[in-house]
Coordinates of C-alpha atoms and ligand atoms in Angstrom, one line a residue:
X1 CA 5.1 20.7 -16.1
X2 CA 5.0 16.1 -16.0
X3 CA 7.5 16.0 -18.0
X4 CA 9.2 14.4 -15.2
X5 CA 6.3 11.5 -16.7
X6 CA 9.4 11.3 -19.1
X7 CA 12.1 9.7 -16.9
X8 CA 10.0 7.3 -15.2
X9 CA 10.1 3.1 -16.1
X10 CA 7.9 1.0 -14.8
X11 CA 9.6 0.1 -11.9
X12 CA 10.2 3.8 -11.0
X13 CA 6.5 4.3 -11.5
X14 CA 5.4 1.5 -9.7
X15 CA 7.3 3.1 -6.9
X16 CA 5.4 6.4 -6.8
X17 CA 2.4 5.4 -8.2
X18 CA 1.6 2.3 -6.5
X19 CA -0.8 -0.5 -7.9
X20 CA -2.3 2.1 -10.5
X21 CA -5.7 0.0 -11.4
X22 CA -6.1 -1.5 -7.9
X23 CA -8.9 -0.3 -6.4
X24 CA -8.5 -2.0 -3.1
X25 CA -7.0 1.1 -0.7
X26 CA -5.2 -1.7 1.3
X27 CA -3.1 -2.6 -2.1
X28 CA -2.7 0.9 -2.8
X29 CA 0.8 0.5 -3.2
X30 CA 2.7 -3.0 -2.3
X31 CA 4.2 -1.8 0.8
X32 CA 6.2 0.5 2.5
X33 CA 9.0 1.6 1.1
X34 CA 10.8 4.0 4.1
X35 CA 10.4 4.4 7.3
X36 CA 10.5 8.2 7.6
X37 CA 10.2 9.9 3.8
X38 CA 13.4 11.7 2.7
X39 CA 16.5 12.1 0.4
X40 CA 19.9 12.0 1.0
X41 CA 21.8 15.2 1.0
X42 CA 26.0 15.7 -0.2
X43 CA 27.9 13.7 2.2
X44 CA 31.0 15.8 3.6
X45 CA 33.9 14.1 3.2
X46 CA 35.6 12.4 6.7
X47 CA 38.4 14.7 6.6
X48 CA 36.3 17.5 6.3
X49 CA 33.9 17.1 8.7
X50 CA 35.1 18.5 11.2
X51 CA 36.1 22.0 10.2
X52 CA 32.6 22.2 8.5
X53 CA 31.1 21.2 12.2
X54 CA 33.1 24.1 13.5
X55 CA 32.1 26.2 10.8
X56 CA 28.2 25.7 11.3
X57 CA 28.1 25.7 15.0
X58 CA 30.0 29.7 15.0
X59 CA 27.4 31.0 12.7
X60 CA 24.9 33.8 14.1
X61 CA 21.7 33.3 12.2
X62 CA 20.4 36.8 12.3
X63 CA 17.2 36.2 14.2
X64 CA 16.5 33.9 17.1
X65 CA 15.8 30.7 15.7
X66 CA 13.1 27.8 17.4
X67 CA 15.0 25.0 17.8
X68 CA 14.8 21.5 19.7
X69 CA 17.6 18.8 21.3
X70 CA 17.7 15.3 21.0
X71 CA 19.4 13.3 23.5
X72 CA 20.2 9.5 23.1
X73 CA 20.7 7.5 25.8
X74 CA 21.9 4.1 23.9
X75 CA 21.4 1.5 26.9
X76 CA 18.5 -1.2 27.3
X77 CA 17.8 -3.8 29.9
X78 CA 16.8 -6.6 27.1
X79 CA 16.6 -6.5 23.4
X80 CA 13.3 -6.3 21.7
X81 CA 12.8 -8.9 18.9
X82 CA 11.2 -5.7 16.3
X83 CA 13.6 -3.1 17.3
X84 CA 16.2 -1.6 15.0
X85 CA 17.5 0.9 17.8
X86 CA 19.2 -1.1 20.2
X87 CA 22.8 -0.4 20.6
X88 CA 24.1 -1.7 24.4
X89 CA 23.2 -3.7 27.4
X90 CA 22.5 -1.8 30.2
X91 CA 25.6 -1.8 32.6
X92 CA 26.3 0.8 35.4
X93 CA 30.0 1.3 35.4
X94 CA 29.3 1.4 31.1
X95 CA 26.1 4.1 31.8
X96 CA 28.3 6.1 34.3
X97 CA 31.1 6.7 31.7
X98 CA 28.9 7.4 29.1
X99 CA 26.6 9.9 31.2
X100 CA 29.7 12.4 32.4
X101 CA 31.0 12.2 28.2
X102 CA 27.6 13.2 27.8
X103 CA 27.2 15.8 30.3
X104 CA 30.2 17.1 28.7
X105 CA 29.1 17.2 25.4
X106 CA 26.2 19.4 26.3
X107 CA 28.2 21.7 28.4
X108 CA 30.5 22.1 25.5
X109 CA 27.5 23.8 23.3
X110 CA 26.9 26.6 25.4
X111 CA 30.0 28.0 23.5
X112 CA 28.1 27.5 20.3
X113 CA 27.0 31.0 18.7
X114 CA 24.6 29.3 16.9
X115 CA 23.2 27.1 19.9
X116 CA 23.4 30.6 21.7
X117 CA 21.1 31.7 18.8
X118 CA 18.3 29.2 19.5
X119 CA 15.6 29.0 22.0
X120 CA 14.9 25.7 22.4
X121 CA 10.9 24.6 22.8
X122 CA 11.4 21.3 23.1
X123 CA 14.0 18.5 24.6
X124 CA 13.3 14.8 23.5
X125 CA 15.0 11.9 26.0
X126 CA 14.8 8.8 24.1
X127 CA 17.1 5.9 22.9
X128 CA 17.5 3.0 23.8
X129 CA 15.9 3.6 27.4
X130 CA 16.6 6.9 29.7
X131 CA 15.1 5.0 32.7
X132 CA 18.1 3.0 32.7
X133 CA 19.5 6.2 34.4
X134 CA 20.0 6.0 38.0
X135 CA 17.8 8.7 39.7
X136 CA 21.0 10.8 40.7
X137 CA 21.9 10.3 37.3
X138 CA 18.7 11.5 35.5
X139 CA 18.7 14.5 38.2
X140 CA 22.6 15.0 36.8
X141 CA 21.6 15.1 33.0
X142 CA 18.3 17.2 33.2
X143 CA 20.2 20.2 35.0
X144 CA 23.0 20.1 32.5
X145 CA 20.5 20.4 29.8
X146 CA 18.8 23.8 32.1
X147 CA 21.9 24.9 32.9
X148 CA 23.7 24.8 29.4
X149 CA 21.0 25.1 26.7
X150 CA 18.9 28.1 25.9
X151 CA 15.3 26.4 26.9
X152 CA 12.5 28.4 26.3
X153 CA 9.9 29.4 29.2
X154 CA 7.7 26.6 27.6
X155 CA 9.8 24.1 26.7
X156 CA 8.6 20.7 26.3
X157 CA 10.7 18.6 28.5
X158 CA 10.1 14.9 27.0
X159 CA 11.7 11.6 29.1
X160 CA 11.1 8.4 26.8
X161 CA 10.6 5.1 28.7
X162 CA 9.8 1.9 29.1
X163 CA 7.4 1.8 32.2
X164 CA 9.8 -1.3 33.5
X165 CA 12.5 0.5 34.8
X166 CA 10.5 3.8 35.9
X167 CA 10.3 3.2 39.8
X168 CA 9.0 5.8 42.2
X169 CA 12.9 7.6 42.9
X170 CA 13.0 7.7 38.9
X171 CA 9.9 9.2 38.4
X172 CA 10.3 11.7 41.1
X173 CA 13.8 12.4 40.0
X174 CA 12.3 13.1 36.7
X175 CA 9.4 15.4 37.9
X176 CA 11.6 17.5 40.2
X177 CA 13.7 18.4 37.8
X178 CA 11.7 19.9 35.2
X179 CA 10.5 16.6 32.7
X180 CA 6.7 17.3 32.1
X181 CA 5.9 14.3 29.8
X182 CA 6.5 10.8 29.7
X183 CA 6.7 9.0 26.4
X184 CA 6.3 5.3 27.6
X185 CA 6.7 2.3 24.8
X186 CA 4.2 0.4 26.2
X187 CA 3.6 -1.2 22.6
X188 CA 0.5 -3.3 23.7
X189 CA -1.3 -4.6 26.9
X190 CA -1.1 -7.9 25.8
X191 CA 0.6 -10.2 27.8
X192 CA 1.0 -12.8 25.1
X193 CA 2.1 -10.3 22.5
X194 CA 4.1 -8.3 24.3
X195 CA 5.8 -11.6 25.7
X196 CA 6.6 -12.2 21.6
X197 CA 8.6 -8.9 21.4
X198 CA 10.4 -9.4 24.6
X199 CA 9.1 -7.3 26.5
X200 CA 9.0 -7.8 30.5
X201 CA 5.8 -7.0 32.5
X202 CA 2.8 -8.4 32.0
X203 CA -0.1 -5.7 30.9
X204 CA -1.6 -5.7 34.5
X205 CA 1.9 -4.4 35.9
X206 CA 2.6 -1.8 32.5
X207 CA -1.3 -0.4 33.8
X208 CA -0.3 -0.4 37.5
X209 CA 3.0 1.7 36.1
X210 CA 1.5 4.3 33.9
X211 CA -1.7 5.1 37.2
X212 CA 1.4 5.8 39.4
X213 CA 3.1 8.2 36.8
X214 CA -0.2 9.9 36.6
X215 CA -0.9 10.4 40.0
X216 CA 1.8 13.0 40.2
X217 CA -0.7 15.4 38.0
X218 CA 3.1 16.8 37.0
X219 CA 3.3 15.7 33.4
X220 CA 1.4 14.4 30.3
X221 CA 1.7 10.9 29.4
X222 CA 1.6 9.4 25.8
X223 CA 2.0 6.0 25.2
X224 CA 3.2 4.1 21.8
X225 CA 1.0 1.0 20.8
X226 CA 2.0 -0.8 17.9
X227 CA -0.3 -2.5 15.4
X228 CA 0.5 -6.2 13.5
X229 CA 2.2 -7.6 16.2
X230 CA 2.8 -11.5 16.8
X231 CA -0.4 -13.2 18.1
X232 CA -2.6 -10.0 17.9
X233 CA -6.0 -9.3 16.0
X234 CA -7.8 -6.1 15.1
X235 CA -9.6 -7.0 18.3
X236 CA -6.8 -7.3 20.8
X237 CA -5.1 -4.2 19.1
X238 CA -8.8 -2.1 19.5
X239 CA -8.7 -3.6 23.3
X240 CA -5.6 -1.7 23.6
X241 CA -6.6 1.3 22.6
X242 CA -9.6 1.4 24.9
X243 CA -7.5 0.1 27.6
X244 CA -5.1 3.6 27.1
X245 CA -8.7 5.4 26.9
X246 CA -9.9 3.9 30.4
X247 CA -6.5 5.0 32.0
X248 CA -7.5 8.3 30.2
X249 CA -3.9 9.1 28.8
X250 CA -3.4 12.0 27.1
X251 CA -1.7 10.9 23.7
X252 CA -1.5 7.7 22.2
X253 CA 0.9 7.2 19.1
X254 CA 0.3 4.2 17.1
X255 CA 2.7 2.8 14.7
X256 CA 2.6 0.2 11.9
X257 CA 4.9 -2.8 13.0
X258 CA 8.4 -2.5 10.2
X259 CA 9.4 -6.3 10.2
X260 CA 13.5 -5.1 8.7
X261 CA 14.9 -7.8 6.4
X262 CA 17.6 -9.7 8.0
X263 CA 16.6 -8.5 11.6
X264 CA 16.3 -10.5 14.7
X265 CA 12.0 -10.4 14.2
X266 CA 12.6 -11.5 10.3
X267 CA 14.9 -14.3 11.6
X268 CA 12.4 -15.3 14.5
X269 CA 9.7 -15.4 12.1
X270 CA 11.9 -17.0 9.3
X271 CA 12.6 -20.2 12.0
X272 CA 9.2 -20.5 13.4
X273 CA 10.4 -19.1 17.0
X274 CA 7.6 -16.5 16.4
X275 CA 4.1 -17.0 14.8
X276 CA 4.1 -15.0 11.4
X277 CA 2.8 -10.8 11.1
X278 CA 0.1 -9.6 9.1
X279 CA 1.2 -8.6 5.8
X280 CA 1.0 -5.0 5.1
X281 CA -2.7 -5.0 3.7
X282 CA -3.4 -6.8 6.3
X283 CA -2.1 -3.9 9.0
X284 CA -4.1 -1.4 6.2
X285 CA -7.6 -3.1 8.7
X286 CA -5.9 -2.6 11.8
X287 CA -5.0 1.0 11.5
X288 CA -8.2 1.5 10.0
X289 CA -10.2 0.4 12.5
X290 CA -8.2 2.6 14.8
X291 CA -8.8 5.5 13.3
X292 CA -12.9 4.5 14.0
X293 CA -12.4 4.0 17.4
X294 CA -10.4 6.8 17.8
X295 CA -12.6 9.6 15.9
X296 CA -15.8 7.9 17.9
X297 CA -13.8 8.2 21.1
X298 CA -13.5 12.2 20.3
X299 CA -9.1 12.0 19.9
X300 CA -8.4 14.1 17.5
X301 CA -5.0 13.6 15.4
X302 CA -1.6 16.1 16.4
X303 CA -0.5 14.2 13.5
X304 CA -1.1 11.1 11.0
X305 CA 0.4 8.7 13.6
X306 CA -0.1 10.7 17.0
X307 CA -3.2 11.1 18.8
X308 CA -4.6 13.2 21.4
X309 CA -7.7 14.2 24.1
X310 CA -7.7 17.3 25.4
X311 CA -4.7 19.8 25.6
X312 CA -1.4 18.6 28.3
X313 CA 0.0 16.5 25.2
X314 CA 1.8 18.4 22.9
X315 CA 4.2 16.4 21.0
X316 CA 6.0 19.2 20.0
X317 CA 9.2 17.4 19.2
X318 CA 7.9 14.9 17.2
X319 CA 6.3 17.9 15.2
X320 CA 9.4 19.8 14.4
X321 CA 11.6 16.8 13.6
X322 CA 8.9 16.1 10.5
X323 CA 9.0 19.9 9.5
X324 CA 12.8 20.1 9.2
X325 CA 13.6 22.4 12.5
X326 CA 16.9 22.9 13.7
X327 CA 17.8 19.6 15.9
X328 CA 20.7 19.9 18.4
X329 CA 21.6 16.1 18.7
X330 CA 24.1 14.7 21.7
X331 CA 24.9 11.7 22.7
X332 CA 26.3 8.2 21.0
X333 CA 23.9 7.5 18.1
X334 CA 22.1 10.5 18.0
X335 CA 20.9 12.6 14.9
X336 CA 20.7 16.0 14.4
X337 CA 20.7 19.1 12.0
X338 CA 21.8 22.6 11.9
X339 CA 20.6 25.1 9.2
X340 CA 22.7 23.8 6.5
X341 CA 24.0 20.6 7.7
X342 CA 22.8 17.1 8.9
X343 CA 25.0 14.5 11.1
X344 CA 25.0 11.8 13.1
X345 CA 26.8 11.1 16.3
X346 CA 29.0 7.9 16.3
X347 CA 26.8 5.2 17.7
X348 CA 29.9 3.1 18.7
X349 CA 30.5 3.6 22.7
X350 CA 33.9 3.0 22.3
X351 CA 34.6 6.0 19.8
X352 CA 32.0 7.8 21.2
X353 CA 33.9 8.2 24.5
X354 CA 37.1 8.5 22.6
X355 CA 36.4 11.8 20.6
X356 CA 35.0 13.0 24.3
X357 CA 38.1 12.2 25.7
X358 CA 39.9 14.2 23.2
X359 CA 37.1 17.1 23.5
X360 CA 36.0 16.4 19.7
X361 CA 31.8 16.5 19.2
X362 CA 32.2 12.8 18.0
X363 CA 30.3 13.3 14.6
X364 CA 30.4 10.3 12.6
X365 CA 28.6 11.8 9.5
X366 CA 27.5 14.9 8.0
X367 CA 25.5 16.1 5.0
X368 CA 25.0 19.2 3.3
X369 CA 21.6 20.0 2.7
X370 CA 20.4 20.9 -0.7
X371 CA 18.5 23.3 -2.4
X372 CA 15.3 21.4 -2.4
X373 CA 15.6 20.5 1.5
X374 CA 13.4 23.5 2.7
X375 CA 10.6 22.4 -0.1
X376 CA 11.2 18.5 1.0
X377 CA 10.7 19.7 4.6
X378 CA 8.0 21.8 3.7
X379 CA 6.2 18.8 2.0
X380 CA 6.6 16.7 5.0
X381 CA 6.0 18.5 8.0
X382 CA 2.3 19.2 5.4
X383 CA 2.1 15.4 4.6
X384 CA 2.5 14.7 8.4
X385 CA -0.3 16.5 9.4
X386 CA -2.8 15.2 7.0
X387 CA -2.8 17.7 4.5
X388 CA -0.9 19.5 1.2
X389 CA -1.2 23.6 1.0
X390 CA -0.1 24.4 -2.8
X391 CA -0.9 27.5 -2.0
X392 CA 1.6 27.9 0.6
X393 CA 4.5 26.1 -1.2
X394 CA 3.8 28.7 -4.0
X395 CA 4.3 31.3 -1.9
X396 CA 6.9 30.0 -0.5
X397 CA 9.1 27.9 -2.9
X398 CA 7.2 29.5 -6.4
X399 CA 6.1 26.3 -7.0
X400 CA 2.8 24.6 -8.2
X401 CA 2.9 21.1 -6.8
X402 CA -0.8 20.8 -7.6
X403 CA -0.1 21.0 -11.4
X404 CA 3.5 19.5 -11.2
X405 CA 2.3 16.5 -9.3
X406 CA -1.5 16.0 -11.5
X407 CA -1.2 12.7 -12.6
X408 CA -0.4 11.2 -9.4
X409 CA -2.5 13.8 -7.3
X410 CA -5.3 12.3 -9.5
X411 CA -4.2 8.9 -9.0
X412 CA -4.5 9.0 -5.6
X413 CA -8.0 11.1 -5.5
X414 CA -9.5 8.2 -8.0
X415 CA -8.3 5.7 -5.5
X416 CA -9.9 7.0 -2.6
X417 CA -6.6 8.0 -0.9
X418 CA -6.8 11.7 -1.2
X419 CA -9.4 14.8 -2.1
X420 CA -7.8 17.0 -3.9
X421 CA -9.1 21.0 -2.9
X422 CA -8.8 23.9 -4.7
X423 CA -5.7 25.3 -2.3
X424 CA -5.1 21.6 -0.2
X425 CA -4.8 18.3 -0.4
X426 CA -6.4 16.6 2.1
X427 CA -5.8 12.7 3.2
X428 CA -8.7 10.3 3.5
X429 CA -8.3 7.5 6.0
X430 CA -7.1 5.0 3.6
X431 CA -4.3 7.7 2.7
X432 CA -3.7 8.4 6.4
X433 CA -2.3 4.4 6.5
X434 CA 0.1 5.3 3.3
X435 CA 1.4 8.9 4.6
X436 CA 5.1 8.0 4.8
X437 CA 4.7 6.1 1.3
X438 CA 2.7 9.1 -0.8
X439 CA 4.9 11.9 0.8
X440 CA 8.2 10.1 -0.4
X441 CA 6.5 9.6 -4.0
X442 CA 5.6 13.2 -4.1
X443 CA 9.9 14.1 -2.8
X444 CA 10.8 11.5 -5.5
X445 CA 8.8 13.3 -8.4
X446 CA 10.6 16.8 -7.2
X447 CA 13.8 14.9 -7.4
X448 CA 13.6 13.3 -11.0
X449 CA 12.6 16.8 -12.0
X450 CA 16.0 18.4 -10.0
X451 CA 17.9 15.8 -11.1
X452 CA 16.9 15.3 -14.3
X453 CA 16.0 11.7 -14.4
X454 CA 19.6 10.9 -12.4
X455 CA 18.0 9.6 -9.3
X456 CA 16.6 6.5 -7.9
X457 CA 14.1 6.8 -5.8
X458 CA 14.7 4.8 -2.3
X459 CA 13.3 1.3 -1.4
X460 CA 14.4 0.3 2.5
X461 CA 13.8 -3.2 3.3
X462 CA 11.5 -2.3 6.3
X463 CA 8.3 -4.5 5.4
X464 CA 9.8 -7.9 5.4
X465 CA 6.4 -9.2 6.4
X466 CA 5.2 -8.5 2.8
Ligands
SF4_501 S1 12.3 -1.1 21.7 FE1 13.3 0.3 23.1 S2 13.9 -1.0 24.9 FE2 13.5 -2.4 23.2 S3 15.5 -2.8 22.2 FE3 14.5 -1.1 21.1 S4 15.3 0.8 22.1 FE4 15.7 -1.0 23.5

């Protein structure tokens, strides 16, 4: 059952195992490799695409199907030095022709049978930066998205923002019509560091922000922080943490900084106009220490980046994008998948608005999903959470990844990375810092075996830092 051992070299092995006879957990592996695990499905060819859009979106699955919709608003007011998501400059006469294309767009879904088919649990606002809405506008998109989707009674009704542009008519435009929590990219509280990323407000005015989105009792908040910023220690990033504590938010997701090669942070750091990032072992201390502060403070994890107190923050989007749920994507740069399919929307504004014009869903690029895809979803939705059930997958795929997947399973448990249990594998904190890293090695073993050997595993230059 290794004989997938067979097609590795030593390359493809340092890949998937990592730095076999390190025992340092922070030089587990060199470094990241992805910045979500996955592999590429069958690309449909241009001409094609759009009859096999038309195709999917008229099938009737036979039961209801849970489902959630992302919608991308591709505007910011600045351009943040780390960021790989920023598309335009926020410009009203720009955001007003985007926002009635988009309107559009979701009105044209209620025709879908399979959108019909679909109750949707949770809506995700992100982008860019939604609060660079107007409030008539955000009002506008949030009752095309009630009136034209199938939302369930519970739906989680996420707005993603930076607390910058979130005055009071915003926020009350967002609470009256229906949003009940606020993702906010605060990143850190620290002036200096968030100065380096180019963000705005100082950490005082980000605090004074997030109390007055609280006081409306109306939503849950959850706030990003990232760790291995410019100018930052392990102390400044555990001051941030508590700082979130005091304000006594409701989730907190913390991401490792991804320095991308060739970037705008790479370049700043490359000619000295930013002080230098911690390498990745480096970050391996500062999500460590984290994780302390965060188990003594009594959060407990909704997943291996997110965490929460109590019960308002769900973060159910974020939960069935990992576990491969159907996605109904709209707007210029948005992703999405169907049952069988997934695609991306054009990101360009220009074309975006064109296909709209013409009353074409402006997909850009779609993939066929392949046979392994329910297992690779399976794997990471598991991985995501912490944990591996063999038992489930072979009940459900007739496959034994505990003995398929020995050698490195055993790798990993000699490391200190991972236990591994009779039914489960179960991450230790060290392995908790490599998640996104040890669930791709785990999709590329299943895809050597598929494939025969005819498949390189992926490498993404998203840890310039080293
Ligand atoms: S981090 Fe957010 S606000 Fe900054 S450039 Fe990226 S998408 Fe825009």
């Amino acid at each position: 059952m290794t004989d997938w051992m067979r097609f590795l070299d030593e390359h493809k092995r340092r890949l998937i195992f990592g730095n076999e006879q390190m025992d340092d957990p922070a030089r587990a592996y060199d470094k990241k490799r992805a910045v979500h695990a996955g592999v590429q499905g069958r690309a449909v060819e241009p001409e094609q695409v759009q009859a096999v859009w038309k195709n999917e979106m008229q099938k009737l699955p036979l039961q209801v199907r849970d489902a959630c919709v992302y919608i991308n608003i591709p505007f910011c007011q600045t351009k943040c030095t780390y960021c790989g998501f920023f598309r335009n400059l926020a410009d009203p006469v720009r955001i007003a022709d985007y926002l009635a294309a988009l309107l559009r767009e979701i009105a044209m879904a209620k025709s879908s049978c399979m959108v019909g088919r679909t109750r949707i649990r949770a809506v995700y606002i992100g982008g860019g930066t939604p609060g660079t809405l107007n409030p008539v506008q955000i009002g506008e998109l949030l009752s095309a998205i009630r009136r034209h989707l199938p939302l369930s009674n519970d739906c989680e009704i996420t707005f993603e923002t930076r607390t910058h542009e979130l005055g009071a008519d915003k926020l009350q435009a967002c609470i009256d019509h229906g949003v009940n929590r606020f993702s906010l990219g605060v990143q850190s509280f620290d002036s200096r560091s968030r100065r380096a990323i180019g963000r705005i407000d100082e950490g005082a005015v980000v605090i004074e922000n997030i109390q007055r989105m609280q006081a409306f009792r109306e939503a849950s908040v959850s706030i990003d922080l990232i760790f291995g910023l410019p100018h930052q220690t392990v102390e400044t990033y555990l001051q941030d943490i508590s700082t979130a504590d005091l304000l006594d938010i409701d989730g907190m997701a913390l991401y490792q900084l991804n320095v991308f090669e060739g970037g705008r942070m790479d370049k700043a750091i490359q000619t000295g106009r930013t002080i230098g990032v911690p390498e990745t072992s480096e970050q391996f201390r500062y999500h460590q220490a984290a994780l302390h502060l965060l188990t003594d403070l009594g959060y407990h994890p909704l997943s291996m980046s997110h965490w929460v107190q109590g019960t308002l923050d769900r973060s159910i989007y974020n939960r069935f994008s990992k576990n491969g749920a159907i996605i109904h994507a709209f707007g210029a740069g948005a992703g999405g998948r169907t049952e069988s399919c997934r695609y991306f929307i054009q990101p360009s504004l220009a074309n975006y608005l064109e296909s709209m014009n013409r009353g074409v869903k402006p997909i850009m690029g779609l993939s066929k999903k392949g046979s392994m895809t329910p297992l690779h979803d399976y794997i990471t939705g598991e991985m995501d959470s912490g944990r591996l059930r063999f038992d489930r997958a072979q009940s459900r795929f007739q496959i034994d990844l505990k003995e398929i997947c020995a050698p490195l399973l055993e790798s990993w448990q000699r490391r200190g990375l991972a236990v591994v249990g009779e039914r489960t594998l179960r991450l230790l904190p060290a392995g908790q810092f490599w998640y996104v890293t040890m669930n791709q090695a785990l999709l590329d073993i299943l895809e050597i075996m598929h494939r025969e050997g005819a498949y390189e595993p992926p490498q993404e230059r998203v840890a310039a830092q080293g």
